[in-house]
XYZ file of C-alpha atoms in Angstrom:
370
model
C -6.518 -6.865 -24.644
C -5.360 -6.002 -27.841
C -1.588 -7.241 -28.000
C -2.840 -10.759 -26.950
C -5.323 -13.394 -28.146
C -8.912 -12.969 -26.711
C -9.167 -14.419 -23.209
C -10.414 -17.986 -22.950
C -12.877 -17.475 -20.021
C -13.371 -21.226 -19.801
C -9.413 -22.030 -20.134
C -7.594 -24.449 -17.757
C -4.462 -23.818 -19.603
C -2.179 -22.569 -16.704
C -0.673 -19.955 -18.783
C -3.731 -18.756 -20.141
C -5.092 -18.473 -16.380
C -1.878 -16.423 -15.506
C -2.959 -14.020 -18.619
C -6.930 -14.067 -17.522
C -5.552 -13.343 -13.451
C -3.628 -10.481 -15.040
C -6.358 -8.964 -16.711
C -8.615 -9.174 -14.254
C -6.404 -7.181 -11.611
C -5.421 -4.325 -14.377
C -9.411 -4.234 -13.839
C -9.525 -4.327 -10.261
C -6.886 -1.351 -10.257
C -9.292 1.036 -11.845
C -11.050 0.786 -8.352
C -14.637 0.867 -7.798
C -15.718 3.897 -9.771
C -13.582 3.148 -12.705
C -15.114 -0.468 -13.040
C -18.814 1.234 -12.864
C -17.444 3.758 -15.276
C -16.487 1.040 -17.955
C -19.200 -1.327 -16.999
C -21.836 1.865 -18.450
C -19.919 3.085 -20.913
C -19.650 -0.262 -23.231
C -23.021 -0.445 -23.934
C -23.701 3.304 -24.453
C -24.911 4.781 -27.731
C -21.458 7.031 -28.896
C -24.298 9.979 -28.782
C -25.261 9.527 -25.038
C -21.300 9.469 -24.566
C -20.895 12.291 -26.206
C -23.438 14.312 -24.788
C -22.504 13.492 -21.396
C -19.115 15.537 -22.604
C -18.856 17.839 -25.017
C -21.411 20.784 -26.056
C -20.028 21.548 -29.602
C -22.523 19.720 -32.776
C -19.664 19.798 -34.664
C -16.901 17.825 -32.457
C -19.369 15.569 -31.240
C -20.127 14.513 -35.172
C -16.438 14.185 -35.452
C -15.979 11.703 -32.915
C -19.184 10.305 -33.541
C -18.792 9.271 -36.798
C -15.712 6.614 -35.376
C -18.380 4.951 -33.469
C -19.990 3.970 -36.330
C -17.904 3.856 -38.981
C -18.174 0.650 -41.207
C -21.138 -0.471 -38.945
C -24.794 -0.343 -40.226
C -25.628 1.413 -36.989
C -26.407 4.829 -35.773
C -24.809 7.078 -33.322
C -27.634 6.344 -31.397
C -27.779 2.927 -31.225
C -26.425 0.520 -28.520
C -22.819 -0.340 -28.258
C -21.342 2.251 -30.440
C -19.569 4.083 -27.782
C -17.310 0.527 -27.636
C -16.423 1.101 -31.509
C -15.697 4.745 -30.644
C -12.979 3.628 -27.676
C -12.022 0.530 -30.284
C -11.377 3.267 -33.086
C -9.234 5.141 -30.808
C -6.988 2.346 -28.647
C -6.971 -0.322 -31.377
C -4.290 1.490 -34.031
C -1.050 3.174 -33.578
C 0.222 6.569 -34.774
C 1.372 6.759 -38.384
C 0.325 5.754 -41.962
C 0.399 2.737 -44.160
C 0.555 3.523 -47.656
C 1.662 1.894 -50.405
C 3.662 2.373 -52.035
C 5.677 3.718 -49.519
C 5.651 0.951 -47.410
C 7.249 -2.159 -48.395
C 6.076 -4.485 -46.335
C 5.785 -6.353 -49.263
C 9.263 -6.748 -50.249
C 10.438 -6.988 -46.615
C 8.038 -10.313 -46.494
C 9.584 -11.716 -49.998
C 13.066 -11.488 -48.664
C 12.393 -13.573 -45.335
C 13.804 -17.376 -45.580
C 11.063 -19.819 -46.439
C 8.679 -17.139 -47.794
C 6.823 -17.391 -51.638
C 4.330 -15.195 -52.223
C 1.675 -16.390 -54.685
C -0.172 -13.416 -56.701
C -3.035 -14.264 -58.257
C -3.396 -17.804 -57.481
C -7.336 -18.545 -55.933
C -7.977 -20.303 -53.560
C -10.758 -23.472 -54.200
C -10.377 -25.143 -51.295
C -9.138 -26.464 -48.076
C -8.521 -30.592 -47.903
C -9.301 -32.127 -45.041
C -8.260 -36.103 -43.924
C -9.046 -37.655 -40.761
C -10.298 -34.363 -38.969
C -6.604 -33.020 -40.132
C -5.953 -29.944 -42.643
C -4.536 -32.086 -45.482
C -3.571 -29.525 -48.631
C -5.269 -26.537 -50.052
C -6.250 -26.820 -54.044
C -6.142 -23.504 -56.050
C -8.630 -22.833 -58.534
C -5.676 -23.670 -61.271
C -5.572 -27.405 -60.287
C -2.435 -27.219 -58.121
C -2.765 -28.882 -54.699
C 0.259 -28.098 -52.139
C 0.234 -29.940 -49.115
C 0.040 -28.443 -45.991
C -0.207 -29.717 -41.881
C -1.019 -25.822 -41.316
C -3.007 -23.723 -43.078
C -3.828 -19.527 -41.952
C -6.423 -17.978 -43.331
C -6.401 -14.719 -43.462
C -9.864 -14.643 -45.371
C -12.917 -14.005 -43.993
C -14.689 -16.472 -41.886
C -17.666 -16.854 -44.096
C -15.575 -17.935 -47.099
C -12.567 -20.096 -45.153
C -15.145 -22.279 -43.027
C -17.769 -22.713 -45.756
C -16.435 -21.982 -48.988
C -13.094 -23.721 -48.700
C -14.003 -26.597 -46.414
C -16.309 -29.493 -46.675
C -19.049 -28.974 -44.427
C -19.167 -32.788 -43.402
C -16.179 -31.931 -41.000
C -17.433 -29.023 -39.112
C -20.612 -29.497 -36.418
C -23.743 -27.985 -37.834
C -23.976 -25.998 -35.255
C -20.955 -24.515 -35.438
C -21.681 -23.844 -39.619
C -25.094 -21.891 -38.688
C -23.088 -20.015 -36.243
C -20.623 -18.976 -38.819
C -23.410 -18.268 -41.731
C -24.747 -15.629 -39.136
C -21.825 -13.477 -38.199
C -23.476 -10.301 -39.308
C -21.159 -8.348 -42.235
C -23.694 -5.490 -43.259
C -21.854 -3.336 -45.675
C -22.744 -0.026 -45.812
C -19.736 1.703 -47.047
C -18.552 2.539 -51.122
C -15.395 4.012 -52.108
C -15.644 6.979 -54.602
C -12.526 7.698 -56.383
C -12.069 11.059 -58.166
C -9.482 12.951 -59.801
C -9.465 16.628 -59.575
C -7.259 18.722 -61.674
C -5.838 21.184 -58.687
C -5.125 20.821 -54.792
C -8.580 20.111 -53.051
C -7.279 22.224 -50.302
C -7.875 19.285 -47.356
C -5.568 16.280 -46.689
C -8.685 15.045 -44.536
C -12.633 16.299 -45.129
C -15.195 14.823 -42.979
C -18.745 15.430 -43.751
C -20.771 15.041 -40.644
C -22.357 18.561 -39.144
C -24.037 16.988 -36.208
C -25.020 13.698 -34.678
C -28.095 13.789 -35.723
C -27.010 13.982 -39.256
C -25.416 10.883 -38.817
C -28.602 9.595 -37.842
C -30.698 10.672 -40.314
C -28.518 9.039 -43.267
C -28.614 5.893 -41.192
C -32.233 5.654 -41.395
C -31.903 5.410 -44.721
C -29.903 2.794 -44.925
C -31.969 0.870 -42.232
C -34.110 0.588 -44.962
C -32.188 -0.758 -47.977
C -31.719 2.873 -49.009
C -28.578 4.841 -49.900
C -28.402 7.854 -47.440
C -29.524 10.817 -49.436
C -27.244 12.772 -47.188
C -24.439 10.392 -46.572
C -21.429 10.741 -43.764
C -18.526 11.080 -45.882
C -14.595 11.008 -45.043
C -12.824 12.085 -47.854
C -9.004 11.749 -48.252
C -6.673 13.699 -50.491
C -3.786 11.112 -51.779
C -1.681 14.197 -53.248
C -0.579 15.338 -56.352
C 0.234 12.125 -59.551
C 2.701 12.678 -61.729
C 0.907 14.242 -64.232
C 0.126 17.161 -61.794
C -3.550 15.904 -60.801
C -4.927 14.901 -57.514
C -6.540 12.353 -56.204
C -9.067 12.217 -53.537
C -10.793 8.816 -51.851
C -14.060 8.824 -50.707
C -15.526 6.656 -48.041
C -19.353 7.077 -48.323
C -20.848 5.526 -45.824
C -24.975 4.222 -45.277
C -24.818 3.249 -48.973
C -26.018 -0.906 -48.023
C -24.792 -3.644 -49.556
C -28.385 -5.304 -49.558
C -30.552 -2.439 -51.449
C -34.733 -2.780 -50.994
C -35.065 -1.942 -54.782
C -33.109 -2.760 -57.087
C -29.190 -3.651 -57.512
C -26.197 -2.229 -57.663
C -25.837 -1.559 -61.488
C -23.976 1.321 -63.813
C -26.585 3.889 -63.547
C -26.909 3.452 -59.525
C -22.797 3.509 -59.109
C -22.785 6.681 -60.892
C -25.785 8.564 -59.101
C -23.400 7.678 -56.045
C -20.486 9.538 -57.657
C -22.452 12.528 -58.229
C -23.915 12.614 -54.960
C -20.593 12.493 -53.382
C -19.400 15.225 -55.550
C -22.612 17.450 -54.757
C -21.894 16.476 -51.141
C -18.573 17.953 -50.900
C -19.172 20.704 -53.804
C -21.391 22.064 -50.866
C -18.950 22.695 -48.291
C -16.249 23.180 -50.961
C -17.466 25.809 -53.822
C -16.505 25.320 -56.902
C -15.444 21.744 -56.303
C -17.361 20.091 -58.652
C -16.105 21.822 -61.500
C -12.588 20.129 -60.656
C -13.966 16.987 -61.154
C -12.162 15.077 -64.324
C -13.022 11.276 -63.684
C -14.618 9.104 -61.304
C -14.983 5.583 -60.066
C -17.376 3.884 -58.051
C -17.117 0.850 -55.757
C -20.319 -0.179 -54.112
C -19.913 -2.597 -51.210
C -20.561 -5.519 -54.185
C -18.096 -4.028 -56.236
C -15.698 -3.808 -52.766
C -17.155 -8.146 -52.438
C -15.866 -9.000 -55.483
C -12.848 -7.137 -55.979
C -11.099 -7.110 -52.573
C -13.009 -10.771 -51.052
C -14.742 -8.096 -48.523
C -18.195 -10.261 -47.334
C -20.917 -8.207 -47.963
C -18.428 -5.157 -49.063
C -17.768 -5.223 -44.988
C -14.095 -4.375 -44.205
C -13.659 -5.479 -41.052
C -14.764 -9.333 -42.239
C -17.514 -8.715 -39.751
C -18.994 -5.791 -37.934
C -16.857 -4.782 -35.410
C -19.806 -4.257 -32.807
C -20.031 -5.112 -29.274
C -21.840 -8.192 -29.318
C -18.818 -9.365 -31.818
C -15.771 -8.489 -30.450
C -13.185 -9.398 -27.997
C -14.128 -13.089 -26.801
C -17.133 -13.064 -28.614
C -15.148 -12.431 -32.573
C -15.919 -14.545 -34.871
C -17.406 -16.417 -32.664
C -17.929 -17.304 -29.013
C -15.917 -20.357 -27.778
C -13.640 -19.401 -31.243
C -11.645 -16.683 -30.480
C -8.400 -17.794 -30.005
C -7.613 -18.064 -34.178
C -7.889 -22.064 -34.087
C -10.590 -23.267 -35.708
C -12.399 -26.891 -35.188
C -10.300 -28.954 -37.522
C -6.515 -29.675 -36.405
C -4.268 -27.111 -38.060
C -6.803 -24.229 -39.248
C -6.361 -20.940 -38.126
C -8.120 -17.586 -38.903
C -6.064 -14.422 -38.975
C -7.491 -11.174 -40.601
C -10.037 -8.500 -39.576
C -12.565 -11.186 -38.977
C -10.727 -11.939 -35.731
C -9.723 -10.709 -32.461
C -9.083 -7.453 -31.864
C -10.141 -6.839 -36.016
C -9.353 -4.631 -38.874
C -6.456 -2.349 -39.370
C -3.102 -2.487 -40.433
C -1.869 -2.763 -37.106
C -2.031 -6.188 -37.869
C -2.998 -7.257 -33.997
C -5.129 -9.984 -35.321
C -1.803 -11.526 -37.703
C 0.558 -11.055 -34.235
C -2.096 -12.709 -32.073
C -2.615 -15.402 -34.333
C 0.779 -16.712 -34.733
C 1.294 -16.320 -31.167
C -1.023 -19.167 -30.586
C 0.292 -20.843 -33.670
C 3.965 -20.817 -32.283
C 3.064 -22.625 -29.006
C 1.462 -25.545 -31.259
C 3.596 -28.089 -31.865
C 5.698 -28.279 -34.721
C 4.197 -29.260 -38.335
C 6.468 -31.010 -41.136
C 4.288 -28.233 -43.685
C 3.540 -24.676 -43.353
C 1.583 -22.421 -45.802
């Protein structure tokens, strides 16, 4: 499900019918009890999952917390149990890092390639139904047959592109895939080893549960689910440690997201951890805050959401961005989506990219790429 684009359950492309045939006998295989078995679990809460397996608070907060991570949901709400399994299948072994990796040079080097740094997109020009040119914010215009956005859905479809060429229909659609961010990054420098390459902060599923409610509410958690990360030791023999603290919304009841709230979050995470780790908060030298605003207008994350959109059940597979839309091309000839917005969604495993250009490759051939 994951190595290929979504299934077109309405396809009468003969190929695609070969790939929906397949899939639907790696089902059948699973026999009767299997099917059943799958058919429960999707919908589950991750806690009802959980509890039908394991007896220990602690692991079952551990797994937990992948059910709902990035998702302004509980462990006890519907469908989470899907996000748990989708946590688990949807990314391979190993670590991207930069910069270690260098994916970045490896793409520079390829025949054809120029990669533009800093150069904003204003939009996407459309002629005759056809994807015409994209216009950056400095005035240049370079023409393109085929454009790939690998933007968020929200900003490609109705940002970028004139709404007179897509159906209204299809633009309320798109204005209501839900984003809900509910995570901020804390970023703190400590001056000695933290002791922990990983630190989750989650002592039981109802824990979880109880900082959700907060944020159900426009409130940050007062007791928040953290992951925190250790990056290692700089060169000037301090650490770093990254923070993902998560029922902190993007939409807060009272109130924005100003100075004097971004650092109240930084000292909560620090008395967070400072309670399972003694002394931690006196190793504290400097902090940053990114609410999910900060994460909106820094990194183009909608609603300081990630994934593009919430990776929950009732957007995902088929169904992500949208239903009828979730084979990367969009309604006007030669626009394609193809980040974490997408099928299968986030992570550098880069499924979504793969999938897309899959579909892109069996198009016919375009005089212009971008």
């Amino acid at each position: 499900l994951y190595t290929a684009p979504a299934l077109d359950l309405m396809t009468r492309d003969l190929g695609e019918l070969a790939q929906l045939a397949g899939f639907a006998f790696g089902v059948r295989r699973l026999g009767r009890q299997g099917i059943e078995d799958l058919l429960r679990l999707m919908p589950m809460p991750v806690a009802d999952l959980l509890d039908d397996w394991f007896e220990s608070d602690a692991l079952k907060a551990v797994l937990g917390g992948a059910g709902v991570m990035h998702l302004c949901q509980g462990p006890r709400s519907g469908g989470t149990a899907f996000r748990l399994l989708h946590h688990h299948v949807g990314s391979p072994p190993g670590v991207f890092r930069p910069p270690v990796s260098n994916i970045g040079r490896v793409l520079a080097e390829l025949p054809g390639v120029e990669l533009r740094r800093a150069a904003a997109v204003a939009r996407i020009a459309v002629r005759a139904g056809r994807v015409a040119s994209v216009a950056l914010a400095s005035g240049e215009e370079i023409p393109a047959s085929l454009v790939v956005s690998g933007a968020d859905p929200r900003r490609t479809l109705i940002d970028w592109v004139d709404p007179g060429w897509l159906d209204p229909e299809f633009i309320r659609a798109v204005r209501h895939v839900r984003c809900r961010g509910v995570v901020a990054r804390v970023t703190l420098t400590i001056e000695r080893a933290p002791g922990f390459s990983t630190l989750v902060v989650a002592p039981s599923l109802d824990y979880i549960e109880r900082a959700y409610d907060d944020a159900k509410y426009g409130r940050v958690s007062r007791a928040p689910y953290l992951e925190a990360r250790s990056d290692g030791v700089r060169s000037d023999g301090r650490h770093r440690v990254e923070v993902d603290v998560q029922y902190a919304p993007y939409a807060l009841a009272e109130g924005e997201w100003d100075e004097a709230r971004r650092r109240a979050l930084g000292d909560l995470a620090v008395e967070v951890l400072a309670r399972h780790l003694p002394g931690f908060g006196a190793t504290v030298i400097e902090r940053s805050v990114l609410s999910p605003r900060d994460l909106e207008e820094r990194y183009g994350f909608p609603e300081g959401q990630a994934h593009h959109a919430e990776l929950a059940l009732d957007q995902a597979l088929w169904m992500r961005p949208l239903p009828g839309w979730a084979r990367y091309r969009m309604p006007i000839d030669g626009l394609y989506l193809c980040g974490p917005g997408t099928h299968p969604g986030g992570g550098i495993a880069g499924a979504a990219g793969a999938n897309a250009a899959r579909v892109i490759l069996r198009e016919p051939r375009r005089a212009n790429r971008i």
